[in-house]
Short mmCIF file of C-alpha atoms in Angstrom, two decimals:
data_model
loop_
_atom_site.label_atom_id
_atom_site.label_comp_id
_atom_site.label_asym_id
_atom_site.label_seq_id
_atom_site.Cartn_x
_atom_site.Cartn_y
_atom_site.Cartn_z
CA MET A 14 37.74 145.59 204.29
CA ASN A 15 39.37 143.69 207.10
CA ARG A 16 43.04 142.96 206.27
CA ILE A 17 42.68 139.22 206.84
CA LEU A 18 39.56 139.06 204.69
CA ALA A 19 41.30 140.98 201.90
CA LEU A 20 44.20 138.53 201.98
CA GLN A 21 41.81 135.56 202.01
CA LEU A 22 39.95 137.04 199.03
CA ALA A 23 43.25 137.44 197.11
CA PHE A 24 44.09 133.80 197.86
CA ASP A 25 40.63 132.61 196.81
CA LEU A 26 40.74 134.57 193.55
CA MET A 27 43.96 132.76 192.61
CA ILE A 28 42.14 129.45 192.81
CA PHE A 29 39.56 130.76 190.34
CA ASP A 30 42.29 132.02 187.99
CA VAL A 31 43.68 128.52 187.42
CA HIS A 32 40.33 127.40 186.00
CA LYS A 33 40.33 130.01 183.25
CA VAL A 34 40.79 128.55 179.78
CA ASP A 35 43.81 130.76 179.06
CA TYR A 36 45.58 130.21 182.40
CA ASP A 37 49.29 129.60 181.88
CA PRO A 38 51.12 128.55 185.06
CA ILE A 39 54.49 129.20 183.44
CA LYS A 40 53.68 132.94 183.32
CA ASP A 41 53.10 132.99 187.09
CA ILE A 42 56.32 131.06 187.69
CA GLU A 43 58.28 133.44 185.46
CA ALA A 44 56.77 136.47 187.18
CA PHE A 45 57.75 135.13 190.61
CA TRP A 46 61.38 134.34 189.74
CA ASN A 47 61.78 137.60 187.86
CA GLU A 48 60.59 139.45 190.98
CA TYR A 49 62.19 137.58 193.88
CA ALA A 50 65.76 136.49 194.58
CA LEU A 51 66.41 133.46 196.79
CA GLU A 52 67.85 135.66 199.54
CA THR A 53 64.73 137.84 199.43
CA ILE A 54 62.49 134.78 199.60
CA SER A 55 64.44 133.49 202.58
CA ALA A 56 64.31 136.84 204.39
CA ASN A 57 60.60 137.25 203.72
CA LEU A 58 59.77 133.73 204.89
CA LEU A 59 61.78 134.28 208.05
CA GLN A 60 59.94 137.54 208.67
CA LEU A 61 56.58 135.85 208.08
CA LEU A 62 57.54 133.14 210.55
CA SER A 63 58.82 135.69 213.05
CA THR A 64 55.66 137.75 212.70
CA TYR A 65 53.59 134.64 213.30
CA LEU A 66 55.64 133.55 216.32
CA ASP A 67 55.93 137.04 217.81
CA GLY A 68 52.32 137.93 217.15
CA GLY A 69 53.39 140.82 214.92
CA LEU A 70 55.08 142.68 217.76
CA GLU A 71 58.52 142.92 216.18
CA GLU A 72 59.44 146.61 216.02
CA ASN A 73 62.23 146.52 213.42
CA LYS A 74 60.45 144.73 210.60
CA PRO A 75 62.26 145.18 207.28
CA LEU A 76 58.94 144.85 205.43
CA LYS A 77 55.57 146.41 206.07
CA ASP A 78 52.52 144.21 206.53
CA VAL A 79 51.28 145.10 203.04
CA GLU A 80 54.59 144.00 201.51
CA LEU A 81 54.45 140.74 203.44
CA GLN A 82 50.90 140.17 202.21
CA GLU A 83 52.03 140.78 198.64
CA PHE A 84 54.90 138.33 199.09
CA ALA A 85 52.66 135.69 200.70
CA THR A 86 50.20 136.06 197.85
CA ALA A 87 53.00 135.77 195.26
CA MET A 88 54.37 132.70 197.04
CA TYR A 89 50.94 131.08 197.09
CA ARG A 90 50.43 131.92 193.41
CA VAL A 91 53.76 130.32 192.41
CA LEU A 92 53.04 127.19 194.47
CA ILE A 93 49.68 126.83 192.72
CA ALA A 94 51.37 127.43 189.35
CA TYR A 95 53.98 124.73 190.01
CA SER A 96 51.23 122.35 191.11
CA ILE A 97 49.17 123.00 187.98
CA ALA A 98 52.27 122.74 185.74
CA ASN A 99 53.11 119.39 187.34
CA TYR A 100 49.53 118.15 187.03
CA ARG A 101 49.37 119.15 183.36
CA HIS A 102 52.86 117.78 182.66
CA ILE A 103 54.07 121.16 181.44
CA ASP A 104 57.82 121.34 180.85
CA PRO A 105 59.22 124.07 183.15
CA SER A 106 62.18 124.55 180.82
CA LYS A 107 59.81 126.61 178.66
CA MET A 108 60.14 129.46 181.16
CA GLN A 109 61.53 132.69 179.76
CA LEU A 110 63.23 134.39 182.71
CA SER A 111 64.79 137.80 182.37
CA ALA A 112 68.55 137.91 181.80
CA GLU A 113 68.92 139.54 185.23
CA ALA A 114 66.97 136.73 186.92
CA LYS A 115 69.04 134.06 185.16
CA VAL A 116 72.32 135.67 186.30
CA ARG A 117 70.98 136.15 189.85
CA ILE A 118 69.75 132.55 190.12
CA LYS A 119 73.00 131.15 188.74
CA ARG A 120 75.01 133.22 191.25
CA GLU A 121 72.77 132.17 194.16
CA ILE A 122 73.01 128.48 193.26
CA GLU A 123 76.79 128.67 192.89
CA LEU A 124 77.09 130.40 196.25
CA SER A 125 74.87 127.84 197.97
CA ARG A 126 76.93 125.02 196.39
CA GLU A 127 80.15 126.58 197.72
CA ILE A 128 78.63 126.87 201.20
CA ALA A 129 77.43 123.25 201.08
CA GLU A 130 80.87 122.06 199.96
CA PHE A 131 82.52 124.06 202.77
CA PHE A 132 80.32 122.46 205.43
CA SER A 133 80.79 119.06 203.81
CA ARG A 134 84.57 119.43 204.12
CA LEU A 135 84.20 120.51 207.76
CA SER A 136 82.13 117.47 208.61
CA LYS A 137 84.77 115.04 207.31
#
């Protein structure tokens, strides 16, 4: 199957998943945050953008096309899950992230706060 068609099919199937009676958007959100760190998300988004802008000609890609497709699909799935959770007024604090994900997220947020404070002090 054509790569683009396979990716489109994966995206379309996600839309059908949210209409299942037992669909739980929190599970998709948990799965995403347990899998991806903020720095990984940032790097993958930059690579997706670079691939788009360069037409896929970049020779030193850290990720293969299949890995980028998997990430794009996971990103789309979590965006749909957040949208459904918001629409259904589901409390996101019910998420059960892994201990590793909680530590990683806390560290990433603290680091980003320190960076923001540094630049804030520079701008004064």
